[in-house]
XYZ file of C-alpha atoms in Angstrom:
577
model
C 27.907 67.428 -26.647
C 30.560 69.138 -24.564
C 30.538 66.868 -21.511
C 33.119 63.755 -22.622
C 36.008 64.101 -20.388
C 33.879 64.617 -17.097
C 31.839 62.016 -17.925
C 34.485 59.186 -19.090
C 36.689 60.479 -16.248
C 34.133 60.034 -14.269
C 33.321 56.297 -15.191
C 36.674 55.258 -15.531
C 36.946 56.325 -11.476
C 34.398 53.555 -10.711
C 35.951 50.185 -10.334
C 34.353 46.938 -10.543
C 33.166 44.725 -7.935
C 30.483 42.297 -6.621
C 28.917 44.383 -4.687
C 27.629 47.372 -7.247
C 25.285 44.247 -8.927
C 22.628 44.956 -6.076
C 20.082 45.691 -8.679
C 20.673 41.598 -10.296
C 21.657 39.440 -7.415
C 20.153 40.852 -3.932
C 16.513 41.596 -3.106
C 14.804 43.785 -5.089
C 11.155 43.889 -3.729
C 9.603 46.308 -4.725
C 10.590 48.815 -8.126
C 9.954 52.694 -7.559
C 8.015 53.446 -10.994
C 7.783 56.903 -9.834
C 11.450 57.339 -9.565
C 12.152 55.796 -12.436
C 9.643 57.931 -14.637
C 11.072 61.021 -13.443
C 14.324 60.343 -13.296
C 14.132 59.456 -16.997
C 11.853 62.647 -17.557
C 14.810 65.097 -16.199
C 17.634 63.307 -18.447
C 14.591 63.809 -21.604
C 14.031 67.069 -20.793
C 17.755 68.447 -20.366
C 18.760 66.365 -23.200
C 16.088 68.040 -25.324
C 16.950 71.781 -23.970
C 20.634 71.209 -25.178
C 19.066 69.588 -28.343
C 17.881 72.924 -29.173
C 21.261 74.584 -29.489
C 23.369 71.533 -30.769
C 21.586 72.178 -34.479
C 22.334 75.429 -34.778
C 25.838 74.971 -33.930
C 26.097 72.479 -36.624
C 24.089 74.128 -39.470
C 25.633 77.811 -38.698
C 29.232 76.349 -38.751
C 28.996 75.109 -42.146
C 27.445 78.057 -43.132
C 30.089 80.459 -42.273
C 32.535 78.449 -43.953
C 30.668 78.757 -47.069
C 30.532 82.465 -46.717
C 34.107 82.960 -45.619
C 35.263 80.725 -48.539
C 33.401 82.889 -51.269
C 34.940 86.166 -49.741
C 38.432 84.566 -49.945
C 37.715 83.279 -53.561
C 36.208 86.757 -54.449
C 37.576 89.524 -52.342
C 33.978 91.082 -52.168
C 33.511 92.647 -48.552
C 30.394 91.784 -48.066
C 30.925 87.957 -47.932
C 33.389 89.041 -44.657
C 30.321 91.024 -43.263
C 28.266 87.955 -44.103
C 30.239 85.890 -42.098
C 31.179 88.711 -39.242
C 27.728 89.026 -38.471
C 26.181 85.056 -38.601
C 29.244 84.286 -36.783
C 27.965 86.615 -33.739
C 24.708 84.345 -33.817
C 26.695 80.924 -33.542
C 28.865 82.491 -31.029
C 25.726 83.065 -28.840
C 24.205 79.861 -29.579
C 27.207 77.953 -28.998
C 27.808 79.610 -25.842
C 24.611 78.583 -24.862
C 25.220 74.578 -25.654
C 28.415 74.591 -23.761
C 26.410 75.992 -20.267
C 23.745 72.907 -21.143
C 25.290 70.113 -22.101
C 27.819 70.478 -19.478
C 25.642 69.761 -16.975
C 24.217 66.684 -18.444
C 27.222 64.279 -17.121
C 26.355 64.763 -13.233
C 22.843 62.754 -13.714
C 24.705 59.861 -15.028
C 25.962 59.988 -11.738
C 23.223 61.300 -9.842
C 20.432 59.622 -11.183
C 21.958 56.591 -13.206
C 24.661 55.377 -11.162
C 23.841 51.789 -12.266
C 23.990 52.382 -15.895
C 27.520 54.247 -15.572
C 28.910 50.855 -13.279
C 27.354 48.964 -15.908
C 28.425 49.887 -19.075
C 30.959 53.102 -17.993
C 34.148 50.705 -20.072
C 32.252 51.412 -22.994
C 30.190 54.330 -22.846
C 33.027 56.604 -21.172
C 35.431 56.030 -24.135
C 33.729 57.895 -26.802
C 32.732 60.767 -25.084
C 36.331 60.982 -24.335
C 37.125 60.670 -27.498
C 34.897 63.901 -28.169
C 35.838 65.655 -25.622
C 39.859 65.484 -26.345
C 39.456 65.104 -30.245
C 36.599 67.868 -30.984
C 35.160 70.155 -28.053
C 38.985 71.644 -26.944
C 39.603 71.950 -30.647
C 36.453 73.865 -31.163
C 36.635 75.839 -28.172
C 40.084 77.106 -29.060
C 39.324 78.412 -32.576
C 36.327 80.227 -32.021
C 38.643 82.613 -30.305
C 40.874 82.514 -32.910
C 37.744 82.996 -35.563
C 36.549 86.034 -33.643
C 39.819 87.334 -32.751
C 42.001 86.760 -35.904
C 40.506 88.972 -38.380
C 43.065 91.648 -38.188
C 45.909 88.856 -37.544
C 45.441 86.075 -39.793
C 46.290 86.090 -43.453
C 42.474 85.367 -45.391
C 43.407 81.524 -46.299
C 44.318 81.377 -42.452
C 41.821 82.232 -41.068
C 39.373 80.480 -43.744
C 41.196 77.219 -42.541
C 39.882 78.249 -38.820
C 36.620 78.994 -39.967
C 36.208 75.466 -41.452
C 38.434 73.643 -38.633
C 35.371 74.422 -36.502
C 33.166 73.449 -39.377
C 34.646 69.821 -39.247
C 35.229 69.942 -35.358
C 31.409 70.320 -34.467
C 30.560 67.708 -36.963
C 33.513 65.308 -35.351
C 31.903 66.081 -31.509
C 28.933 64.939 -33.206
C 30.393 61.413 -34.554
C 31.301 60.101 -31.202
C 27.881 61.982 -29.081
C 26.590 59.146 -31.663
C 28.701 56.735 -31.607
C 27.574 56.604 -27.736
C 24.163 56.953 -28.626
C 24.245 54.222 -31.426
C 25.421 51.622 -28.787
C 23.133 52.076 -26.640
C 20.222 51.255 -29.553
C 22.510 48.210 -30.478
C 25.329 47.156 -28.517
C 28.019 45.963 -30.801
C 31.487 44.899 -29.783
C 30.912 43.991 -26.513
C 30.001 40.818 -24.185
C 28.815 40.655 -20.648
C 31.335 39.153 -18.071
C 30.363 37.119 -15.464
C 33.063 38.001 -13.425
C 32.793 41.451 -13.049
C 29.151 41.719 -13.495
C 29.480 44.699 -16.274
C 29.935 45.218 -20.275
C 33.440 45.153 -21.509
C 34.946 46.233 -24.598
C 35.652 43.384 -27.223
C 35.943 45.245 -30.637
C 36.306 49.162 -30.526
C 35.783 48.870 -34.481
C 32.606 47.289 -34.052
C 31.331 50.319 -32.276
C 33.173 52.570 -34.322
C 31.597 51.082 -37.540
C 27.784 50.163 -35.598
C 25.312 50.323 -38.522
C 23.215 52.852 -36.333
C 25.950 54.763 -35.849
C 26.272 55.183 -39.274
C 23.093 56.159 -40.401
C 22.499 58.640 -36.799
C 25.516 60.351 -37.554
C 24.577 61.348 -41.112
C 20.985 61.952 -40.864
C 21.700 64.173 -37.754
C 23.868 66.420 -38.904
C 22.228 66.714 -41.836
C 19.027 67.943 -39.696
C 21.729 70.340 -38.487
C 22.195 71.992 -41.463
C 18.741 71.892 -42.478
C 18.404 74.058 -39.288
C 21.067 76.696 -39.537
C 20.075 76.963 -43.107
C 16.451 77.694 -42.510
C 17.924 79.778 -39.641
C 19.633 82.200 -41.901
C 16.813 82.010 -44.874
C 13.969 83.146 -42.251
C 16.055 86.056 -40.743
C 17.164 87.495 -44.454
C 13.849 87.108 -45.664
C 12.806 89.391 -43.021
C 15.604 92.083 -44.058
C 13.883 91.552 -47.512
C 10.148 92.038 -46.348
C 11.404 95.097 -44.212
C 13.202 96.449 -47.809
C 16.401 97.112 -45.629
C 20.267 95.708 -46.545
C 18.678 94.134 -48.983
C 22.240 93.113 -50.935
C 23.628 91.324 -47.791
C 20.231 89.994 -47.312
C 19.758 88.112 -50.652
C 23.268 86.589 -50.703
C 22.735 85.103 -47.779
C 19.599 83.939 -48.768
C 21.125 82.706 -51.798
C 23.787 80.837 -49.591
C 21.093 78.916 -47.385
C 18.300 78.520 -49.937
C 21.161 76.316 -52.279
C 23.239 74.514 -49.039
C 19.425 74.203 -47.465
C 18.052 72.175 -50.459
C 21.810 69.739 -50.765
C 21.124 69.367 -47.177
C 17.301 68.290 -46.797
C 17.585 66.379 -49.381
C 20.583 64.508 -47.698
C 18.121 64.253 -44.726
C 15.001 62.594 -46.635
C 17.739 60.393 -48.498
C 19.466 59.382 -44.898
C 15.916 58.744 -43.409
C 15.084 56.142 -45.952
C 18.702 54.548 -44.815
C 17.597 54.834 -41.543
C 14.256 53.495 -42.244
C 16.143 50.082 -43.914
C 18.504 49.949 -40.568
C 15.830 49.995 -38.225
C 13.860 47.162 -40.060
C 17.268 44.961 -39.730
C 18.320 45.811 -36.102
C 15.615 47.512 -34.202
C 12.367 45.444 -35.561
C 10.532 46.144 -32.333
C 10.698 49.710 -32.843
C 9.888 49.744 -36.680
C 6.312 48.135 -35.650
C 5.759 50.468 -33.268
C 6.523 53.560 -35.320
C 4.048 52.097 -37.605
C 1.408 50.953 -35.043
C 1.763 47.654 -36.927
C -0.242 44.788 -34.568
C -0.460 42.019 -37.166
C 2.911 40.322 -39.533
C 1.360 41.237 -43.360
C 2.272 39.153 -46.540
C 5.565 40.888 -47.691
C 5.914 43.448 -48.984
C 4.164 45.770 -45.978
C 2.121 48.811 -46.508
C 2.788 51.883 -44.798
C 0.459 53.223 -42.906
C 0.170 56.953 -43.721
C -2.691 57.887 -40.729
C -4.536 55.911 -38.037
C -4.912 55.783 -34.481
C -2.964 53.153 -32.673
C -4.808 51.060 -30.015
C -2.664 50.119 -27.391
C -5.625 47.898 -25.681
C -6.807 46.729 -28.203
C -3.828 45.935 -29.894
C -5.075 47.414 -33.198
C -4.660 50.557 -35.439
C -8.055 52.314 -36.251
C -9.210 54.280 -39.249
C -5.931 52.850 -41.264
C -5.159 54.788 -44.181
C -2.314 52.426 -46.125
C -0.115 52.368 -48.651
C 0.561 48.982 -50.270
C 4.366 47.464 -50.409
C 6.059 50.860 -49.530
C 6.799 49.541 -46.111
C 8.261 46.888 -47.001
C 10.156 48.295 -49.916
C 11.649 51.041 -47.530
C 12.481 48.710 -44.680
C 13.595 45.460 -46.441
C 14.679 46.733 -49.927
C 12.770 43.444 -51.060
C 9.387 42.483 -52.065
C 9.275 38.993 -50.141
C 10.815 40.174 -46.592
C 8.050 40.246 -44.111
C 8.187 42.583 -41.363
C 7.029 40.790 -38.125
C 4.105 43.049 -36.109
C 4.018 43.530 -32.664
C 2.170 40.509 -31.466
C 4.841 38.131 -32.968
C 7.466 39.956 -31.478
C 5.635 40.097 -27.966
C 5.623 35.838 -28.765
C 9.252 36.204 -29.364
C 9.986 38.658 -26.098
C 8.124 35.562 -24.233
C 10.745 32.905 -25.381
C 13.618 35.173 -24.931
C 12.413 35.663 -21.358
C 12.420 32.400 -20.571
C 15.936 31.928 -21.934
C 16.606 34.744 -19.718
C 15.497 33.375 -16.364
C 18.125 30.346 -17.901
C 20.976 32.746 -17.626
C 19.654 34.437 -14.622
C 20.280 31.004 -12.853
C 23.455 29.955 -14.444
C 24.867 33.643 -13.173
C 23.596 32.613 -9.741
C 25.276 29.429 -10.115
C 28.560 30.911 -11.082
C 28.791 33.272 -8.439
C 27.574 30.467 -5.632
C 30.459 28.304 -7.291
C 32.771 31.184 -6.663
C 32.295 31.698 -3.586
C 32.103 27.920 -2.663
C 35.957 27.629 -4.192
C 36.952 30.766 -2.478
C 35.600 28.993 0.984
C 37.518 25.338 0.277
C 40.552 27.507 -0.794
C 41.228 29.366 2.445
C 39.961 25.898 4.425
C 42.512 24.001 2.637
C 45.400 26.067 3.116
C 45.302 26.021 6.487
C 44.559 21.893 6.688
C 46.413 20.829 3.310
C 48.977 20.785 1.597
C 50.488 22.525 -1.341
C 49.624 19.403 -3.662
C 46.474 18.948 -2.037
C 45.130 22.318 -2.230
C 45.575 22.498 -6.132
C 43.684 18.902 -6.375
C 41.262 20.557 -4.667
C 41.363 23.283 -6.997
C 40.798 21.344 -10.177
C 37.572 19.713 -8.173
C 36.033 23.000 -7.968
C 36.985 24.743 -11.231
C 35.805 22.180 -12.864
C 31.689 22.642 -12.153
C 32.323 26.047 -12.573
C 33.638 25.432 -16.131
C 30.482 23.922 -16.917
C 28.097 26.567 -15.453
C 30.370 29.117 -17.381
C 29.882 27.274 -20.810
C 25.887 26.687 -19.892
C 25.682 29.906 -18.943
C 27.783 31.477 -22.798
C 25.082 29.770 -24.601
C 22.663 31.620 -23.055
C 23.825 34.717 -21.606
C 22.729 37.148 -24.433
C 19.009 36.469 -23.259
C 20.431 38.089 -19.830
C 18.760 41.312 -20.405
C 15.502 39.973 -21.033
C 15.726 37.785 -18.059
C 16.339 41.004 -15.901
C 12.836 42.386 -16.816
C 11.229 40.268 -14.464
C 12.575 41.950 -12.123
C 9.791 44.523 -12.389
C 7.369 41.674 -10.628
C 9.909 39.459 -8.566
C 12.772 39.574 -6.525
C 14.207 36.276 -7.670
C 13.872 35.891 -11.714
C 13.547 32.368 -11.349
C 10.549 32.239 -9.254
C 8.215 34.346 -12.071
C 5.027 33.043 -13.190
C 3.489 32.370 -16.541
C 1.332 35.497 -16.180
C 4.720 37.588 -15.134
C 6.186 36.382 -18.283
C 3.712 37.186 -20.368
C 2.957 41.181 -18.914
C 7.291 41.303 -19.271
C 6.702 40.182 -22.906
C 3.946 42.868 -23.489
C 5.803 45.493 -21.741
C 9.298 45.079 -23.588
C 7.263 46.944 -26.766
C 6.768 51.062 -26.373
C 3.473 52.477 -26.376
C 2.700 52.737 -30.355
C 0.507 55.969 -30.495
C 3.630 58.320 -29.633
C 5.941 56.598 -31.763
C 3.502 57.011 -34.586
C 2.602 60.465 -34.406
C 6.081 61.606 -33.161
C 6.985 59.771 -36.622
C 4.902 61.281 -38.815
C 4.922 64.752 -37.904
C 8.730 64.616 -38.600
C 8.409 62.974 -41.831
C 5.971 65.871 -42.826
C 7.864 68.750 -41.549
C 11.080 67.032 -43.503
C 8.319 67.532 -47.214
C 7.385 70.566 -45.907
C 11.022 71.899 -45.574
C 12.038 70.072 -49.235
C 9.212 72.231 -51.187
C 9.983 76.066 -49.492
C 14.120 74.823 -50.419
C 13.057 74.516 -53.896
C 11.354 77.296 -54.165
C 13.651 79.155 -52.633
C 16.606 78.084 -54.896
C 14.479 78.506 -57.983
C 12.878 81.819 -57.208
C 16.575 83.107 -56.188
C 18.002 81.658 -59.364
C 15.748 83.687 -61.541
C 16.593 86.727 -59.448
C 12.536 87.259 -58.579
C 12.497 86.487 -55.204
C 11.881 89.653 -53.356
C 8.327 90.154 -55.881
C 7.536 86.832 -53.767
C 5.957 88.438 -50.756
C 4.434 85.203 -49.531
C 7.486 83.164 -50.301
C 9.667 85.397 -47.905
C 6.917 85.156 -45.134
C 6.474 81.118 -45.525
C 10.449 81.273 -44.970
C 10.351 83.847 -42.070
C 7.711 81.721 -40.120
C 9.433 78.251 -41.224
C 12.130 79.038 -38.705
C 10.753 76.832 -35.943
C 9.422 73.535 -38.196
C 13.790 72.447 -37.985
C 13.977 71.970 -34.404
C 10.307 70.578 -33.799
C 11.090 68.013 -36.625
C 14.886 67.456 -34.763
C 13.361 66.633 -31.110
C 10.238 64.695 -32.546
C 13.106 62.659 -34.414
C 15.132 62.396 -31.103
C 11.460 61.513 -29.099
C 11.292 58.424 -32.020
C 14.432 57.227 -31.448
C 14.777 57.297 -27.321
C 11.325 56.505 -26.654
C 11.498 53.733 -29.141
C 14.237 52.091 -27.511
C 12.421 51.509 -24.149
C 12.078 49.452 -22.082
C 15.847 49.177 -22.405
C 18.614 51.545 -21.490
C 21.125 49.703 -23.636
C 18.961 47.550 -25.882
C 18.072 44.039 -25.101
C 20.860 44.319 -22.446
C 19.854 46.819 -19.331
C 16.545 47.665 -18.642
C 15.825 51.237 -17.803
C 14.263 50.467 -14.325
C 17.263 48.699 -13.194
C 20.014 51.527 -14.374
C 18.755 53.933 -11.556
C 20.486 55.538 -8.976
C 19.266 54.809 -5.166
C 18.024 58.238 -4.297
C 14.544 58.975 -3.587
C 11.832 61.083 -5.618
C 12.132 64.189 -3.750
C 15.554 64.655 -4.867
C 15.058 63.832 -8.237
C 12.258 66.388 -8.380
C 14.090 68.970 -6.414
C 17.285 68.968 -8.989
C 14.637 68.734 -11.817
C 12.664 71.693 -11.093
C 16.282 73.631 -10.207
C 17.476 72.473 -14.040
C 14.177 73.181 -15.750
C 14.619 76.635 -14.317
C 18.071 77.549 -14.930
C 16.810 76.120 -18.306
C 14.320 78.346 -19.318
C 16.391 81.340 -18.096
C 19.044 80.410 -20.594
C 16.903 79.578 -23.669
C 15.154 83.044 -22.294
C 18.521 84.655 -22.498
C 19.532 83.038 -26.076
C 16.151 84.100 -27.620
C 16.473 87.776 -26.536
C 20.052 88.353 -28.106
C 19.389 86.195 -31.099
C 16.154 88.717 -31.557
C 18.068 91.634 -30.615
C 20.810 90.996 -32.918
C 18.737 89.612 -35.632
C 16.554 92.873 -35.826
C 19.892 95.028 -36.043
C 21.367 92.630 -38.562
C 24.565 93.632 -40.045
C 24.459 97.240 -38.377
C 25.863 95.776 -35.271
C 29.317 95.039 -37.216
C 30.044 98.938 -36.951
C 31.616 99.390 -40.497
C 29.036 102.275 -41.594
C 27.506 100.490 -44.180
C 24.234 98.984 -43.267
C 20.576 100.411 -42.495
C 21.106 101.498 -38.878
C 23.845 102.907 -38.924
C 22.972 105.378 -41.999
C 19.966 105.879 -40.158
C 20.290 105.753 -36.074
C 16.763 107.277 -36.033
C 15.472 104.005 -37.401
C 16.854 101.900 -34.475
């Protein structure tokens, strides 16, 4: 999330011209699957790495405001120590985002140069936006927070503590923001002229639906994640019978923010749910492994085994109308299934190849008026060569207007390019294997889906029982309670990149949806690169999630004894250590 200002700076460098649309209007024979499959696995696998510490950073932030806030209100040390010693743990983690995400920016270069050219006017301005408006800002004050104990008044720093709080949660808004776009494009229109996306309404993207409902849901997860984070670690001060008073306040703290938060999170998935029946239909049926258009309302189908071949969903285990309820809000809305929307793909194509020849129109009657222009102005006259002028614009007018009422069927034209140089020249039987390969494969989506949705219950029961058992002041007879919370620590961030797999994989075959497939946003290197830089990332990877997980452990099993104020197991006890 930290990687705005290269990356916009970056697009903004690249300026438009004809000759950056290779990838549309020269020959294309042949499309490199393999470089496009692991091109796209590096940017999933970095992307997920960083995923890992972006959660944490969220959830912790939050959580040390809530701690600091209490101390101010109360005066009672221990909330300081509380938020002393969690505050070491986001430090780490957060120092650990910053050294991933940065890195993320150079494969937009590297390995998607077409997809920055493309759509750089519009994807380059939020991650500005994050970078100027939220990262600096952040950056700055965890100094301050760490440094500005001794010379800050309490309220001051307590505003620092939850200036970061807000700042990692406004990073997040425009991370999304660019992400949201890129599952529906709002506020933008494809110019013929420059052969790239441009900016029409910067409130449309601001206010995208998915944006809406991503941003909320995520950092929701977030806090779901730094909340189980501190709930497993005190519960293990609790099993271990050691500072057990710092241990069950903040227990207390993430067991009541935990259960406000995955509750948020189920609530915010159903929202979700109804947004991607209304804008991302494709996806919804996949995520379902729904073949066949039911009689509204749709079940849900709680297991089964999607059949890609046979374009079916074995041992089906439904649920009547809840689909339907959850995705349309209505009990006469049908949901269309994947082989009407494979039908649909097959007209939209076809409109496609439309555009696709109206763009190669326009740009032949470009060049055509460019030719007469220079001819007449050595031959003509001044009166002449703007009669001449008029002659030519005016075809060109025409193509333009043809080509308006069809150019939003662009995109889908460009899949063809999979099979043929020239879109115009595809077959029947290349229209139809486009139309089956614009859906995802079903079978991850599903699973991926599920597994999510079950971590998510999972989470919502050991909340509640957290809360209650620490509202009746029995939780540390609850044994079993404090190990179910100890060994929940993981289920967060396996239900967080599942979620993440959903939404990216879903999207596909498109980089920006229904506009750029994900074959043609590829940079022109070859494999061997790819797999050199993603074996040298995977690596430097590892070593740093290595080097998170050993502090965070080494830390965690001090706990509050690392603060050095003589008050916690360790230090009345150095033996012990």
């Amino acid at each position: 999330m930290e990687f705005g200002i290269i990356f916009s700076i970056t697009l903004k460098a690249k300026s438009p011209n004809l000759k950056s649309f290779k990838p549309f209007m020269e020959s294309l024979s042949v499309i490199d699957e393999s470089l496009v499959n692991i091109s796209r696995l590096q940017f999933a696998i970095t992307a997920m790495y960083h995923f890992l510490f972006v959660p944490l950073t969220l959830g912790l932030a939050f959580v040390l405001a809530i701690m600091e806030s209490v101390y101010v209100m109360t005066g009672k040390v221990i909330y300081k120590d509380m938020t002393r010693f969690w505050g070491k743990l986001f430090a780490i983690n957060f120092a650990m985002g910053v050294a991933t995400g940065i890195t993320l920016e150079f494969q937009f270069g590297t390995n998607w140069a077409y997809y920055s050219h493309y759509v750089g006017d519009i994807f380059g301005i939020p991650l500005a936006l994050e970078g100027l408006t939220a990262f600096f800002l952040e950056s700055t004050l965890i100094g301050v927070f760490f440094f500005g104990w001794d010379r800050l008044s309490k309220v001051q720093h307590l505003m620092v503590t939850w200036v970061i709080a807000l700042a990692t949660n406004l990073s997040a808004v425009w991370i999304l923001i660019a992400n949201a776009w890129m599952q529906y494009p709002t506020g933008t229109v494809f110019n013929p002229e420059t052969f790239r996306m441009e900016l029409l309404s910067f409130s449309e993207v601001f206010f995208n639906p998915v944006a809406q409902v991503k941003f909320v849901h995520t950092v929701a997860s977030g806090y779901v994640a730094g909340t189980i984070f501190v709930l497993g670690i005190s519960a293990y001060y609790l099993l271990k019978k050691r500072d057990e008073a710092f241990a069950l306040r903040s227990f207390a703290v993430a067991a009541g923010f935990g259960l406000a938060s995955i509750l948020s999170v189920i609530v915010l998935g159903d929202e979700t749910g109804y947004t991607i029946g209304n804008v991302q239909k494709v996806k919804l049926a996949a995520i379902e492994g729904m073949w066949e258009t039911e009689t509204a309302p749709a079940s849900f189908t709680l297991f089964g085994f999607p059949n890609q071949e046979e374009e079916r969903t074995d041992y089906a285990i439904r649920i009547p109308y809840a689909l339907g309820l959850i995705a349309t809000r209505s009990i006469d809305t049908p949901i269309l299934g994947l082989k009407d929307l494979m039908s649909e793909a097959e007209q939209k194509i076809e409109k496609g190849m439309k555009a696709y020849a109206l763009l190669q129109e326009l740009k032949l009657n470009k060049m055509n008026t460019k030719a007469n222009l220079n001819t007449n102005a050595t031959t003509t006259t001044n009166a002449t060569t703007s009669t001449t002028t008029k002659s030519n614009t005016t075809p060109k007018s025409k193509a333009l207007e043809n080509f308006d009422a069809y150019k939003s069927y662009l995109g889908y034209g460009l899949l063809l390019k999979r099979f043929t140089p020239n879109v115009v020249d595809a077959t029947p039987a290349q229209i139809k294997e486009a139309a089956r390969l614009s859906i995802p494969k079903s079978w991850p989506l599903f699973w991926s889906f599920r597994i999510m949705v079950g971590i998510g219950f999972l989470l919502l029961l050991l909340f509640i029982l957290a809360f209650y058992y620490t509202a009746k002041r029995e939780l540390e007879k609850k044994k079993w309670l404090l190990k179910a919370a100890l060994f929940s620590i993981p289920l967060p961030w396996i239900a967080i990149e599942t979620g993440w797999f959903v939404a990216e994989y879903g999207r596909q075959p498109w980089a920006i949806a229904e506009t750029l497939p994900t074959f043609l946003g590829i940079s022109s290197v070859s494999t061997g690169q790819v797999w050199g830089s993603l074996i040298s990332l995977t690596l430097l990877y590892t070593i740093l999630l290595g080097v998170e997980l050993y502090l965070m452990f080494k830390y965690a099993r001090l706990g509050p004894s690392t603060l050095g104020t003589g008050r916690y197991h360790f230090e009345r006890e150095p033996h012990a250590a």
